[in-house]
mmCIF file of C-alpha atoms in Angstrom:
data_model
loop_
_atom_site.group_PDB
_atom_site.id
_atom_site.type_symbol
_atom_site.label_atom_id
_atom_site.label_comp_id
_atom_site.label_asym_id
_atom_site.label_seq_id
_atom_site.Cartn_x
_atom_site.Cartn_y
_atom_site.Cartn_z
ATOM 1 C CA MET A 352 -13.863 -6.751 -22.989
ATOM 2 C CA PRO A 353 -13.648 -6.082 -19.240
ATOM 3 C CA ASP A 354 -16.897 -5.734 -17.381
ATOM 4 C CA ASN A 355 -17.795 -2.975 -14.931
ATOM 5 C CA ASP A 356 -16.697 -5.039 -11.908
ATOM 6 C CA ASP A 357 -13.243 -5.475 -13.450
ATOM 7 C CA LEU A 358 -12.925 -1.746 -14.061
ATOM 8 C CA ILE A 359 -13.955 -0.989 -10.490
ATOM 9 C CA SER A 360 -11.402 -3.516 -9.208
ATOM 10 C CA VAL A 361 -8.635 -1.966 -11.309
ATOM 11 C CA GLN A 362 -9.566 1.528 -10.093
ATOM 12 C CA THR A 363 -9.556 0.257 -6.511
ATOM 13 C CA TYR A 364 -6.136 -1.306 -7.080
ATOM 14 C CA ARG A 365 -4.750 1.948 -8.513
ATOM 15 C CA ASN A 366 -6.104 3.834 -5.499
ATOM 16 C CA LEU A 367 -4.419 1.364 -3.148
ATOM 17 C CA VAL A 368 -1.116 1.767 -5.005
ATOM 18 C CA LEU A 369 -1.298 5.555 -4.751
ATOM 19 C CA ARG A 370 -2.096 5.387 -1.038
ATOM 20 C CA TYR A 371 0.738 2.877 -0.488
ATOM 21 C CA GLU A 372 3.229 5.073 -2.351
ATOM 22 C CA ALA A 373 2.156 8.158 -0.380
ATOM 23 C CA MET A 374 2.537 6.315 2.928
ATOM 24 C CA HIS A 375 5.923 4.933 1.847
ATOM 25 C CA ALA A 376 7.097 8.452 0.917
ATOM 26 C CA GLU A 377 5.922 9.780 4.281
ATOM 27 C CA ILE A 378 7.877 7.061 6.095
ATOM 28 C CA ASN A 379 10.967 7.795 3.980
ATOM 29 C CA GLY A 380 10.645 11.484 4.834
ATOM 30 C CA LEU A 381 10.523 10.673 8.528
ATOM 31 C CA PHE A 382 13.698 8.597 8.250
ATOM 32 C CA GLN A 383 15.460 11.234 6.138
ATOM 33 C CA SER A 384 14.839 13.775 8.880
ATOM 34 C CA HIS A 385 16.355 11.347 11.424
ATOM 35 C CA PRO A 386 19.655 10.020 10.010
ATOM 36 C CA GLY A 387 20.114 7.636 12.946
ATOM 37 C CA GLY A 388 16.741 5.991 12.317
ATOM 38 C CA THR A 389 14.525 5.218 15.268
ATOM 39 C CA GLU A 390 17.481 5.719 17.626
ATOM 40 C CA THR A 391 17.260 9.485 17.065
ATOM 41 C CA MET A 392 13.454 9.715 17.076
ATOM 42 C CA THR A 393 11.340 10.735 20.028
ATOM 43 C CA ASP A 394 8.984 8.161 21.506
ATOM 44 C CA GLN A 395 6.118 9.956 19.772
ATOM 45 C CA GLU A 396 7.908 9.792 16.409
ATOM 46 C CA VAL A 397 8.649 6.091 16.856
ATOM 47 C CA ALA A 398 4.977 5.478 17.629
ATOM 48 C CA GLN A 399 4.036 7.514 14.552
ATOM 49 C CA TYR A 400 6.477 5.491 12.420
ATOM 50 C CA ARG A 401 5.087 2.200 13.709
ATOM 51 C CA ASP A 402 1.529 3.307 12.983
ATOM 52 C CA MET A 403 2.455 4.429 9.466
ATOM 53 C CA ALA A 404 4.355 1.185 8.835
ATOM 54 C CA ARG A 405 1.349 -0.838 10.000
ATOM 55 C CA GLN A 406 -0.929 1.133 7.679
ATOM 56 C CA ARG A 407 1.522 0.659 4.796
ATOM 57 C CA ASP A 408 1.648 -3.089 5.463
ATOM 58 C CA GLU A 409 -2.152 -3.270 5.496
ATOM 59 C CA LEU A 410 -2.289 -1.447 2.162
ATOM 60 C CA LEU A 411 0.272 -3.858 0.722
ATOM 61 C CA ASN A 412 -1.773 -6.825 1.921
ATOM 62 C CA GLU A 413 -4.912 -5.355 0.323
ATOM 63 C CA MET A 414 -2.992 -4.785 -2.917
ATOM 64 C CA ARG A 415 -1.731 -8.364 -2.988
ATOM 65 C CA LEU A 416 -5.181 -9.771 -2.287
ATOM 66 C CA LEU A 417 -6.802 -7.691 -5.011
ATOM 67 C CA GLU A 418 -3.944 -8.506 -7.385
ATOM 68 C CA GLN A 419 -4.545 -12.205 -6.853
ATOM 69 C CA GLN A 420 -8.286 -11.797 -7.364
ATOM 70 C CA LEU A 421 -7.714 -9.904 -10.608
ATOM 71 C CA LEU A 422 -5.299 -12.560 -11.856
ATOM 72 C CA ASP A 423 -7.674 -15.359 -10.868
ATOM 73 C CA ASP A 424 -10.545 -13.607 -12.660
ATOM 74 C CA GLU A 425 -8.366 -13.147 -15.733
ATOM 75 C CA ASN A 426 -7.504 -16.846 -15.786
ATOM 76 C CA LEU A 427 -11.188 -17.783 -15.554
ATOM 77 C CA GLN A 428 -12.207 -15.595 -18.512
ATOM 78 C CA PRO A 429 -13.025 -17.588 -21.663
ATOM 79 C CA GLU A 430 -10.795 -16.730 -24.599
#
């Protein structure tokens, strides 16, 4: 049976996934409103895109790290 730390980690992971998906959708929306991609964006919009992409990448890195920790913990659990 999972302990409280495991449940907290899974909840944290789910939160990260939701935040990642929201950021990804926001980036997609920005590109859908600019069919030519960054070529048709203003400098401010390009800066906004880069900031959102950086945040999305950071969320993905956090997800991967937590994923690995959860898998490592699972492998250490006695059967």
